mmCIF file with all atom_site columns, C-alpha atoms in Angstrom:
data_model
loop_
_atom_site.group_PDB
_atom_site.id
_atom_site.type_symbol
_atom_site.label_atom_id
_atom_site.label_alt_id
_atom_site.label_comp_id
_atom_site.label_asym_id
_atom_site.label_entity_id
_atom_site.label_seq_id
_atom_site.pdbx_PDB_ins_code
_atom_site.Cartn_x
_atom_site.Cartn_y
_atom_site.Cartn_z
_atom_site.occupancy
_atom_site.B_iso_or_equiv
_atom_site.pdbx_formal_charge
_atom_site.auth_seq_id
_atom_site.auth_comp_id
_atom_site.auth_asym_id
_atom_site.auth_atom_id
_atom_site.pdbx_PDB_model_num
ATOM 1   C CA . MET J 1 1   ? -7.824  -26.029 1.031   1.00 72.00 ? 1   MET J CA 1
ATOM 2   C CA . ASN J 1 2   ? -10.318 -23.667 -0.611  1.00 86.00 ? 2   ASN J CA 1
ATOM 3   C CA . LEU J 1 3   ? -8.352  -22.845 -3.770  1.00 90.00 ? 3   LEU J CA 1
ATOM 4   C CA . LYS J 1 4   ? -11.133 -20.667 -5.133  1.00 93.00 ? 4   LYS J CA 1
ATOM 5   C CA . LEU J 1 5   ? -11.001 -18.416 -2.067  1.00 93.00 ? 5   LEU J CA 1
ATOM 6   C CA . LEU J 1 6   ? -7.195  -18.378 -2.212  1.00 95.00 ? 6   LEU J CA 1
ATOM 7   C CA . GLY J 1 7   ? -7.355  -17.255 -5.845  1.00 94.00 ? 7   GLY J CA 1
ATOM 8   C CA . GLU J 1 8   ? -9.903  -14.558 -5.039  1.00 92.00 ? 8   GLU J CA 1
ATOM 9   C CA . VAL J 1 9   ? -7.829  -13.170 -2.170  1.00 94.00 ? 9   VAL J CA 1
ATOM 10  C CA . TYR J 1 10  ? -4.589  -13.255 -4.171  1.00 95.00 ? 10  TYR J CA 1
ATOM 11  C CA . VAL J 1 11  ? -5.967  -11.679 -7.351  1.00 92.00 ? 11  VAL J CA 1
ATOM 12  C CA . THR J 1 12  ? -8.045  -9.056  -5.556  1.00 92.00 ? 12  THR J CA 1
ATOM 13  C CA . LEU J 1 13  ? -5.238  -7.844  -3.293  1.00 93.00 ? 13  LEU J CA 1
ATOM 14  C CA . LEU J 1 14  ? -2.666  -8.031  -6.096  1.00 90.00 ? 14  LEU J CA 1
ATOM 15  C CA . VAL J 1 15  ? -4.807  -5.796  -8.310  1.00 83.00 ? 15  VAL J CA 1
ATOM 16  C CA . ILE J 1 16  ? -5.368  -3.320  -5.466  1.00 86.00 ? 16  ILE J CA 1
ATOM 17  C CA . VAL J 1 17  ? -1.712  -3.184  -4.386  1.00 88.00 ? 17  VAL J CA 1
ATOM 18  C CA . ASP J 1 18  ? -0.593  -3.097  -8.054  1.00 83.00 ? 18  ASP J CA 1
ATOM 19  C CA . PRO J 1 19  ? 3.134   -4.002  -7.750  1.00 85.00 ? 19  PRO J CA 1
ATOM 20  C CA . PRO J 1 20  ? 4.067   -2.788  -11.294 1.00 79.00 ? 20  PRO J CA 1
ATOM 21  C CA . GLY J 1 21  ? 2.399   0.544   -10.576 1.00 77.00 ? 21  GLY J CA 1
ATOM 22  C CA . MET J 1 22  ? 4.346   0.767   -7.316  1.00 84.00 ? 22  MET J CA 1
ATOM 23  C CA . VAL J 1 23  ? 7.715   0.556   -9.057  1.00 84.00 ? 23  VAL J CA 1
ATOM 24  C CA . PRO J 1 24  ? 7.867   4.196   -10.319 1.00 83.00 ? 24  PRO J CA 1
ATOM 25  C CA . VAL J 1 25  ? 6.963   5.587   -6.890  1.00 85.00 ? 25  VAL J CA 1
ATOM 26  C CA . PHE J 1 26  ? 9.358   3.206   -5.126  1.00 90.00 ? 26  PHE J CA 1
ATOM 27  C CA . LEU J 1 27  ? 12.199  4.181   -7.452  1.00 86.00 ? 27  LEU J CA 1
ATOM 28  C CA . ALA J 1 28  ? 11.383  7.879   -7.090  1.00 84.00 ? 28  ALA J CA 1
ATOM 29  C CA . LEU J 1 29  ? 11.697  7.589   -3.316  1.00 86.00 ? 29  LEU J CA 1
ATOM 30  C CA . THR J 1 30  ? 14.682  5.233   -3.208  1.00 85.00 ? 30  THR J CA 1
ATOM 31  C CA . GLY J 1 31  ? 16.480  5.928   -6.498  1.00 75.00 ? 31  GLY J CA 1
ATOM 32  C CA . THR J 1 32  ? 19.406  7.706   -4.803  1.00 79.00 ? 32  THR J CA 1
ATOM 33  C CA . MET J 1 33  ? 19.961  4.916   -2.271  1.00 84.00 ? 33  MET J CA 1
ATOM 34  C CA . ALA J 1 34  ? 22.648  2.287   -2.490  1.00 86.00 ? 34  ALA J CA 1
ATOM 35  C CA . SER J 1 35  ? 21.523  -1.143  -3.665  1.00 85.00 ? 35  SER J CA 1
ATOM 36  C CA . MET J 1 36  ? 21.594  -2.694  -0.191  1.00 89.00 ? 36  MET J CA 1
ATOM 37  C CA . ALA J 1 37  ? 19.690  0.248   1.323   1.00 89.00 ? 37  ALA J CA 1
ATOM 38  C CA . ARG J 1 38  ? 17.023  -0.082  -1.374  1.00 89.00 ? 38  ARG J CA 1
ATOM 39  C CA . MET J 1 39  ? 16.672  -3.807  -0.652  1.00 90.00 ? 39  MET J CA 1
ATOM 40  C CA . LYS J 1 40  ? 16.344  -3.044  3.056   1.00 91.00 ? 40  LYS J CA 1
ATOM 41  C CA . ALA J 1 41  ? 13.679  -0.404  2.335   1.00 91.00 ? 41  ALA J CA 1
ATOM 42  C CA . ALA J 1 42  ? 11.714  -2.889  0.202   1.00 93.00 ? 42  ALA J CA 1
ATOM 43  C CA . THR J 1 43  ? 11.842  -5.522  2.954   1.00 94.00 ? 43  THR J CA 1
ATOM 44  C CA . GLN J 1 44  ? 10.797  -3.058  5.659   1.00 93.00 ? 44  GLN J CA 1
ATOM 45  C CA . ALA J 1 45  ? 7.942   -1.708  3.553   1.00 94.00 ? 45  ALA J CA 1
ATOM 46  C CA . VAL J 1 46  ? 6.576   -5.170  2.775   1.00 96.00 ? 46  VAL J CA 1
ATOM 47  C CA . LEU J 1 47  ? 6.860   -6.333  6.402   1.00 96.00 ? 47  LEU J CA 1
ATOM 48  C CA . LEU J 1 48  ? 5.049   -3.229  7.624   1.00 95.00 ? 48  LEU J CA 1
ATOM 49  C CA . ALA J 1 49  ? 2.319   -3.620  4.999   1.00 96.00 ? 49  ALA J CA 1
ATOM 50  C CA . LEU J 1 50  ? 1.917   -7.277  5.957   1.00 96.00 ? 50  LEU J CA 1
ATOM 51  C CA . GLY J 1 51  ? 1.626   -6.376  9.632   1.00 96.00 ? 51  GLY J CA 1
ATOM 52  C CA . VAL J 1 52  ? -0.917  -3.609  8.991   1.00 95.00 ? 52  VAL J CA 1
ATOM 53  C CA . ILE J 1 53  ? -3.117  -5.743  6.718   1.00 95.00 ? 53  ILE J CA 1
ATOM 54  C CA . VAL J 1 54  ? -3.042  -8.739  9.071   1.00 94.00 ? 54  VAL J CA 1
ATOM 55  C CA . GLY J 1 55  ? -3.706  -6.456  12.039  1.00 94.00 ? 55  GLY J CA 1
ATOM 56  C CA . PHE J 1 56  ? -6.773  -4.960  10.391  1.00 92.00 ? 56  PHE J CA 1
ATOM 57  C CA . ALA J 1 57  ? -7.908  -8.408  9.297   1.00 92.00 ? 57  ALA J CA 1
ATOM 58  C CA . VAL J 1 58  ? -7.829  -9.615  12.900  1.00 91.00 ? 58  VAL J CA 1
ATOM 59  C CA . ALA J 1 59  ? -9.047  -6.553  14.799  1.00 91.00 ? 59  ALA J CA 1
ATOM 60  C CA . GLY J 1 60  ? -9.731  -3.816  12.258  1.00 86.00 ? 60  GLY J CA 1
ATOM 61  C CA . GLN J 1 61  ? -13.481 -3.559  12.634  1.00 82.00 ? 61  GLN J CA 1
ATOM 62  C CA . THR J 1 62  ? -13.267 -3.635  16.422  1.00 89.00 ? 62  THR J CA 1
ATOM 63  C CA . LEU J 1 63  ? -10.640 -0.867  16.400  1.00 88.00 ? 63  LEU J CA 1
ATOM 64  C CA . LEU J 1 64  ? -12.605 1.351   14.029  1.00 84.00 ? 64  LEU J CA 1
ATOM 65  C CA . ASP J 1 65  ? -15.796 0.851   16.039  1.00 87.00 ? 65  ASP J CA 1
ATOM 66  C CA . TYR J 1 66  ? -13.985 1.715   19.262  1.00 91.00 ? 66  TYR J CA 1
ATOM 67  C CA . LEU J 1 67  ? -12.570 4.926   17.762  1.00 89.00 ? 67  LEU J CA 1
ATOM 68  C CA . HIS J 1 68  ? -15.900 5.743   16.046  1.00 88.00 ? 68  HIS J CA 1
ATOM 69  C CA . VAL J 1 69  ? -14.075 5.935   12.729  1.00 85.00 ? 69  VAL J CA 1
ATOM 70  C CA . GLN J 1 70  ? -15.735 4.839   9.495   1.00 83.00 ? 70  GLN J CA 1
ATOM 71  C CA . LEU J 1 71  ? -13.884 3.296   6.559   1.00 77.00 ? 71  LEU J CA 1
ATOM 72  C CA . PRO J 1 72  ? -14.370 6.364   4.294   1.00 84.00 ? 72  PRO J CA 1
ATOM 73  C CA . ALA J 1 73  ? -12.503 8.437   6.886   1.00 86.00 ? 73  ALA J CA 1
ATOM 74  C CA . LEU J 1 74  ? -9.582  6.011   6.573   1.00 80.00 ? 74  LEU J CA 1
ATOM 75  C CA . GLN J 1 75  ? -9.676  6.479   2.807   1.00 80.00 ? 75  GLN J CA 1
ATOM 76  C CA . GLY J 1 76  ? -9.680  10.259  3.111   1.00 86.00 ? 76  GLY J CA 1
ATOM 77  C CA . ALA J 1 77  ? -6.766  10.245  5.560   1.00 84.00 ? 77  ALA J CA 1
ATOM 78  C CA . GLY J 1 78  ? -4.723  8.052   3.212   1.00 79.00 ? 78  GLY J CA 1
ATOM 79  C CA . GLY J 1 79  ? -5.512  10.381  0.324   1.00 83.00 ? 79  GLY J CA 1
ATOM 80  C CA . LEU J 1 80  ? -4.375  13.483  2.232   1.00 87.00 ? 80  LEU J CA 1
ATOM 81  C CA . LEU J 1 81  ? -1.122  11.788  3.222   1.00 80.00 ? 81  LEU J CA 1
ATOM 82  C CA . LEU J 1 82  ? -0.442  10.842  -0.399  1.00 80.00 ? 82  LEU J CA 1
ATOM 83  C CA . VAL J 1 83  ? -1.099  14.445  -1.506  1.00 86.00 ? 83  VAL J CA 1
ATOM 84  C CA . LEU J 1 84  ? 1.793   15.610  0.689   1.00 82.00 ? 84  LEU J CA 1
ATOM 85  C CA . VAL J 1 85  ? 4.129   12.962  -0.741  1.00 77.00 ? 85  VAL J CA 1
ATOM 86  C CA . ALA J 1 86  ? 3.041   13.752  -4.314  1.00 81.00 ? 86  ALA J CA 1
ATOM 87  C CA . LEU J 1 87  ? 3.792   17.463  -3.814  1.00 85.00 ? 87  LEU J CA 1
ATOM 88  C CA . GLN J 1 88  ? 7.280   16.598  -2.578  1.00 77.00 ? 88  GLN J CA 1
ATOM 89  C CA . LEU J 1 89  ? 7.933   14.464  -5.658  1.00 77.00 ? 89  LEU J CA 1
ATOM 90  C CA . LEU J 1 90  ? 6.549   17.076  -8.071  1.00 83.00 ? 90  LEU J CA 1
ATOM 91  C CA . THR J 1 91  ? 8.547   19.947  -6.577  1.00 82.00 ? 91  THR J CA 1
ATOM 92  C CA . GLY J 1 92  ? 11.705  17.909  -6.104  1.00 70.00 ? 92  GLY J CA 1
ATOM 93  C CA . LYS J 1 93  ? 11.848  18.720  -2.392  1.00 64.00 ? 93  LYS J CA 1
ATOM 94  C CA . THR J 1 94  ? 12.115  15.171  -1.151  1.00 54.00 ? 94  THR J CA 1
ATOM 95  C CA . ASP J 1 95  ? 14.525  14.780  1.741   1.00 51.00 ? 95  ASP J CA 1
ATOM 96  C CA . GLU J 1 96  ? 17.742  12.970  0.987   1.00 48.00 ? 96  GLU J CA 1
ATOM 97  C CA . PRO J 1 97  ? 17.561  9.722   2.971   1.00 45.00 ? 97  PRO J CA 1
ATOM 98  C CA . SER J 1 98  ? 20.268  9.413   5.605   1.00 43.00 ? 98  SER J CA 1
ATOM 99  C CA . GLU J 1 99  ? 22.134  6.203   6.257   1.00 43.00 ? 99  GLU J CA 1
ATOM 100 C CA . GLN J 1 100 ? 20.246  5.472   9.465   1.00 42.00 ? 100 GLN J CA 1
ATOM 101 C CA . GLY J 1 101 ? 16.979  7.351   9.653   1.00 41.00 ? 101 GLY J CA 1
ATOM 102 C CA . GLY J 1 102 ? 15.797  8.219   6.145   1.00 42.00 ? 102 GLY J CA 1
ATOM 103 C CA . THR J 1 103 ? 15.672  4.761   4.719   1.00 41.00 ? 103 THR J CA 1
ATOM 104 C CA . SER J 1 104 ? 13.373  3.470   7.441   1.00 45.00 ? 104 SER J CA 1
ATOM 105 C CA . ASN J 1 105 ? 11.105  6.505   7.195   1.00 64.00 ? 105 ASN J CA 1
ATOM 106 C CA . VAL J 1 106 ? 10.685  6.167   3.440   1.00 79.00 ? 106 VAL J CA 1
ATOM 107 C CA . ALA J 1 107 ? 10.035  2.450   3.784   1.00 86.00 ? 107 ALA J CA 1
ATOM 108 C CA . LEU J 1 108 ? 7.402   2.908   6.458   1.00 88.00 ? 108 LEU J CA 1
ATOM 109 C CA . VAL J 1 109 ? 5.681   6.032   5.126   1.00 83.00 ? 109 VAL J CA 1
ATOM 110 C CA . PRO J 1 110 ? 4.525   6.294   2.397   1.00 83.00 ? 110 PRO J CA 1
ATOM 111 C CA . ILE J 1 111 ? 5.681   2.994   0.840   1.00 89.00 ? 111 ILE J CA 1
ATOM 112 C CA . GLY J 1 112 ? 4.605   0.561   3.561   1.00 91.00 ? 112 GLY J CA 1
ATOM 113 C CA . THR J 1 113 ? 1.476   2.529   4.314   1.00 87.00 ? 113 THR J CA 1
ATOM 114 C CA . PRO J 1 114 ? -0.628  3.921   2.729   1.00 83.00 ? 114 PRO J CA 1
ATOM 115 C CA . LEU J 1 115 ? 0.755   2.793   -0.653  1.00 86.00 ? 115 LEU J CA 1
ATOM 116 C CA . LEU J 1 116 ? 1.018   -0.961  -0.019  1.00 92.00 ? 116 LEU J CA 1
ATOM 117 C CA . ALA J 1 117 ? -1.272  -1.294  2.999   1.00 92.00 ? 117 ALA J CA 1
ATOM 118 C CA . GLY J 1 118 ? -3.751  1.331   1.872   1.00 85.00 ? 118 GLY J CA 1
ATOM 119 C CA . PRO J 1 119 ? -7.481  1.725   2.464   1.00 81.00 ? 119 PRO J CA 1
ATOM 120 C CA . GLY J 1 120 ? -8.330  -0.480  -0.527  1.00 82.00 ? 120 GLY J CA 1
ATOM 121 C CA . ALA J 1 121 ? -6.251  -3.440  0.643   1.00 89.00 ? 121 ALA J CA 1
ATOM 122 C CA . ILE J 1 122 ? -7.425  -3.031  4.239   1.00 90.00 ? 122 ILE J CA 1
ATOM 123 C CA . VAL J 1 123 ? -11.119 -2.867  3.312   1.00 83.00 ? 123 VAL J CA 1
ATOM 124 C CA . ALA J 1 124 ? -10.846 -5.823  0.898   1.00 88.00 ? 124 ALA J CA 1
ATOM 125 C CA . THR J 1 125 ? -9.131  -7.943  3.558   1.00 92.00 ? 125 THR J CA 1
ATOM 126 C CA . MET J 1 126 ? -11.738 -7.063  6.177   1.00 88.00 ? 126 MET J CA 1
ATOM 127 C CA . LEU J 1 127 ? -14.509 -8.049  3.760   1.00 83.00 ? 127 LEU J CA 1
ATOM 128 C CA . PHE J 1 128 ? -12.848 -11.418 3.071   1.00 91.00 ? 128 PHE J CA 1
ATOM 129 C CA . VAL J 1 129 ? -12.562 -12.048 6.822   1.00 91.00 ? 129 VAL J CA 1
ATOM 130 C CA . ARG J 1 130 ? -16.271 -11.278 7.288   1.00 85.00 ? 130 ARG J CA 1
ATOM 131 C CA . ARG J 1 131 ? -17.124 -13.859 4.613   1.00 85.00 ? 131 ARG J CA 1
ATOM 132 C CA . ALA J 1 132 ? -14.833 -16.538 6.031   1.00 90.00 ? 132 ALA J CA 1
ATOM 133 C CA . ASP J 1 133 ? -16.442 -19.561 7.625   1.00 89.00 ? 133 ASP J CA 1
ATOM 134 C CA . GLY J 1 134 ? -14.168 -21.396 10.009  1.00 89.00 ? 134 GLY J CA 1
ATOM 135 C CA . PHE J 1 135 ? -10.456 -21.596 10.759  1.00 91.00 ? 135 PHE J CA 1
ATOM 136 C CA . ASP J 1 136 ? -9.621  -23.230 7.398   1.00 93.00 ? 136 ASP J CA 1
ATOM 137 C CA . GLU J 1 137 ? -10.835 -20.213 5.442   1.00 94.00 ? 137 GLU J CA 1
ATOM 138 C CA . TYR J 1 138 ? -9.069  -17.791 7.793   1.00 95.00 ? 138 TYR J CA 1
ATOM 139 C CA . LEU J 1 139 ? -5.881  -19.748 7.100   1.00 95.00 ? 139 LEU J CA 1
ATOM 140 C CA . VAL J 1 140 ? -6.456  -19.536 3.346   1.00 95.00 ? 140 VAL J CA 1
ATOM 141 C CA . ILE J 1 141 ? -6.905  -15.760 3.577   1.00 95.00 ? 141 ILE J CA 1
ATOM 142 C CA . GLY J 1 142 ? -3.656  -15.535 5.536   1.00 96.00 ? 142 GLY J CA 1
ATOM 143 C CA . ILE J 1 143 ? -1.804  -17.568 2.903   1.00 96.00 ? 143 ILE J CA 1
ATOM 144 C CA . GLY J 1 144 ? -3.249  -15.338 0.164   1.00 96.00 ? 144 GLY J CA 1
ATOM 145 C CA . ILE J 1 145 ? -2.001  -12.203 1.941   1.00 96.00 ? 145 ILE J CA 1
ATOM 146 C CA . LEU J 1 146 ? 1.464   -13.744 2.367   1.00 97.00 ? 146 LEU J CA 1
ATOM 147 C CA . LEU J 1 147 ? 1.647   -14.662 -1.334  1.00 97.00 ? 147 LEU J CA 1
ATOM 148 C CA . VAL J 1 148 ? 0.677   -11.118 -2.372  1.00 96.00 ? 148 VAL J CA 1
ATOM 149 C CA . MET J 1 149 ? 3.316   -9.572  -0.121  1.00 97.00 ? 149 MET J CA 1
ATOM 150 C CA . LEU J 1 150 ? 5.929   -12.027 -1.428  1.00 97.00 ? 150 LEU J CA 1
ATOM 151 C CA . THR J 1 151 ? 5.060   -10.992 -4.996  1.00 95.00 ? 151 THR J CA 1
ATOM 152 C CA . VAL J 1 152 ? 5.360   -7.308  -4.076  1.00 95.00 ? 152 VAL J CA 1
ATOM 153 C CA . TRP J 1 153 ? 8.725   -7.910  -2.408  1.00 95.00 ? 153 TRP J CA 1
ATOM 154 C CA . LEU J 1 154 ? 10.091  -9.683  -5.481  1.00 93.00 ? 154 LEU J CA 1
ATOM 155 C CA . VAL J 1 155 ? 8.981   -6.823  -7.752  1.00 90.00 ? 155 VAL J CA 1
ATOM 156 C CA . LEU J 1 156 ? 10.542  -4.165  -5.508  1.00 92.00 ? 156 LEU J CA 1
ATOM 157 C CA . ARG J 1 157 ? 13.627  -6.286  -4.873  1.00 89.00 ? 157 ARG J CA 1
ATOM 158 C CA . PHE J 1 158 ? 14.529  -6.394  -8.565  1.00 85.00 ? 158 PHE J CA 1
ATOM 159 C CA . SER J 1 159 ? 13.579  -2.779  -9.306  1.00 82.00 ? 159 SER J CA 1
ATOM 160 C CA . GLY J 1 160 ? 17.279  -1.948  -8.925  1.00 76.00 ? 160 GLY J CA 1
ATOM 161 C CA . VAL J 1 161 ? 17.796  -3.198  -12.486 1.00 80.00 ? 161 VAL J CA 1
ATOM 162 C CA . ILE J 1 162 ? 15.578  -0.343  -13.665 1.00 75.00 ? 162 ILE J CA 1
ATOM 163 C CA . VAL J 1 163 ? 17.651  2.143   -11.651 1.00 70.00 ? 163 VAL J CA 1
ATOM 164 C CA . ARG J 1 164 ? 20.838  1.050   -13.410 1.00 75.00 ? 164 ARG J CA 1
ATOM 165 C CA . LEU J 1 165 ? 19.169  1.452   -16.802 1.00 78.00 ? 165 LEU J CA 1
ATOM 166 C CA . LEU J 1 166 ? 17.635  4.877   -16.126 1.00 73.00 ? 166 LEU J CA 1
ATOM 167 C CA . ARG J 1 167 ? 20.621  6.566   -14.449 1.00 73.00 ? 167 ARG J CA 1
ATOM 168 C CA . PRO J 1 168 ? 20.202  9.870   -12.482 1.00 72.00 ? 168 PRO J CA 1
ATOM 169 C CA . ALA J 1 169 ? 18.542  11.836  -15.309 1.00 78.00 ? 169 ALA J CA 1
ATOM 170 C CA . GLY J 1 170 ? 15.989  9.106   -15.887 1.00 78.00 ? 170 GLY J CA 1
ATOM 171 C CA . ILE J 1 171 ? 15.276  8.844   -12.160 1.00 73.00 ? 171 ILE J CA 1
ATOM 172 C CA . GLU J 1 172 ? 14.615  12.601  -12.100 1.00 78.00 ? 172 GLU J CA 1
ATOM 173 C CA . VAL J 1 173 ? 12.045  12.308  -14.891 1.00 81.00 ? 173 VAL J CA 1
ATOM 174 C CA . LEU J 1 174 ? 10.518  9.221   -13.279 1.00 77.00 ? 174 LEU J CA 1
ATOM 175 C CA . THR J 1 175 ? 10.199  11.106  -9.985  1.00 77.00 ? 175 THR J CA 1
ATOM 176 C CA . ARG J 1 176 ? 8.069   13.809  -11.596 1.00 83.00 ? 176 ARG J CA 1
ATOM 177 C CA . ILE J 1 177 ? 5.879   11.232  -13.366 1.00 83.00 ? 177 ILE J CA 1
ATOM 178 C CA . ALA J 1 178 ? 5.479   9.280   -10.130 1.00 77.00 ? 178 ALA J CA 1
ATOM 179 C CA . GLY J 1 179 ? 4.470   12.480  -8.338  1.00 80.00 ? 179 GLY J CA 1
ATOM 180 C CA . LEU J 1 180 ? 1.769   13.131  -10.905 1.00 86.00 ? 180 LEU J CA 1
ATOM 181 C CA . LEU J 1 181 ? 0.465   9.557   -10.685 1.00 82.00 ? 181 LEU J CA 1
ATOM 182 C CA . LEU J 1 182 ? 0.541   9.673   -6.903  1.00 79.00 ? 182 LEU J CA 1
ATOM 183 C CA . ALA J 1 183 ? -1.401  12.945  -6.883  1.00 86.00 ? 183 ALA J CA 1
ATOM 184 C CA . ALA J 1 184 ? -4.050  11.351  -9.097  1.00 86.00 ? 184 ALA J CA 1
ATOM 185 C CA . ILE J 1 185 ? -4.305  8.345   -6.764  1.00 81.00 ? 185 ILE J CA 1
ATOM 186 C CA . ALA J 1 186 ? -4.618  10.695  -3.771  1.00 84.00 ? 186 ALA J CA 1
ATOM 187 C CA . VAL J 1 187 ? -7.392  12.730  -5.401  1.00 89.00 ? 187 VAL J CA 1
ATOM 188 C CA . GLN J 1 188 ? -9.244  9.522   -6.306  1.00 87.00 ? 188 GLN J CA 1
ATOM 189 C CA . LEU J 1 189 ? -8.996  8.272   -2.718  1.00 83.00 ? 189 LEU J CA 1
ATOM 190 C CA . ILE J 1 190 ? -10.380 11.543  -1.376  1.00 90.00 ? 190 ILE J CA 1
ATOM 191 C CA . ALA J 1 191 ? -13.148 11.575  -3.990  1.00 92.00 ? 191 ALA J CA 1
ATOM 192 C CA . ASP J 1 192 ? -14.103 7.985   -3.128  1.00 88.00 ? 192 ASP J CA 1
ATOM 193 C CA . SER J 1 193 ? -14.122 8.933   0.543   1.00 88.00 ? 193 SER J CA 1
ATOM 194 C CA . VAL J 1 194 ? -16.467 11.885  -0.040  1.00 92.00 ? 194 VAL J CA 1
ATOM 195 C CA . ASP J 1 195 ? -18.699 9.743   -2.260  1.00 92.00 ? 195 ASP J CA 1
ATOM 196 C CA . ALA J 1 196 ? -18.885 7.031   0.411   1.00 88.00 ? 196 ALA J CA 1
ATOM 197 C CA . PHE J 1 197 ? -19.791 9.570   3.094   1.00 90.00 ? 197 PHE J CA 1
ATOM 198 C CA . VAL J 1 198 ? -22.549 10.998  0.887   1.00 91.00 ? 198 VAL J CA 1
ATOM 199 C CA . GLU J 1 199 ? -23.948 7.506   0.320   1.00 90.00 ? 199 GLU J CA 1
ATOM 200 C CA . LEU J 1 200 ? -23.838 6.753   4.060   1.00 85.00 ? 200 LEU J CA 1
ATOM 201 C CA . TYR J 1 201 ? -25.690 9.883   5.054   1.00 84.00 ? 201 TYR J CA 1
ATOM 202 C CA . THR J 1 202 ? -28.169 9.551   2.179   1.00 88.00 ? 202 THR J CA 1
ATOM 203 C CA . ALA J 1 203 ? -28.961 5.976   3.238   1.00 85.00 ? 203 ALA J CA 1
ATOM 204 C CA . ALA J 1 204 ? -29.312 7.098   6.876   1.00 77.00 ? 204 ALA J CA 1
ATOM 205 C CA . ARG J 1 205 ? -32.026 9.543   5.900   1.00 75.00 ? 205 ARG J CA 1
#
């Protein structure tokens, strides 16, 4: 097994996904849920992110080529989606999750994607797949992705301890802070997207 490649995949994706940085946003979106509902949301989000990242690793470039979509466009779309979520958190107008529908929706969007399986993680995975030479290295990349998602799940799974410490007032403050951080991430994604488009068109000329 190529341990160097495994380490590169694990560290790179872990830094991009940033599980500790995900905790405030996750708690802001799930802080009012019961413990079991929060665990279910964490599991759903991680499974979706895993599916999206693996899907793009296997057929991402083919799909984007078929749709005539460039990677910067994917970045910009993710940024715009995060802007909407950030505004909800900042204004306090997040929808109260229902027992059946809300939990799944929060887990899938925006936690599963584009927060966990965002443009950065997708692009990094696609680049690793391009570099891979043979089935062994594809397998190593797959193991690296699984380890990252397991780490993320463990972090989100035990975030309930933080909820018990903060109580409702603390969750309210954390929600506003998370909204501000999320807005900054969204603006950075959009800025990176614009910058990438400028570089593409400059190079084309």
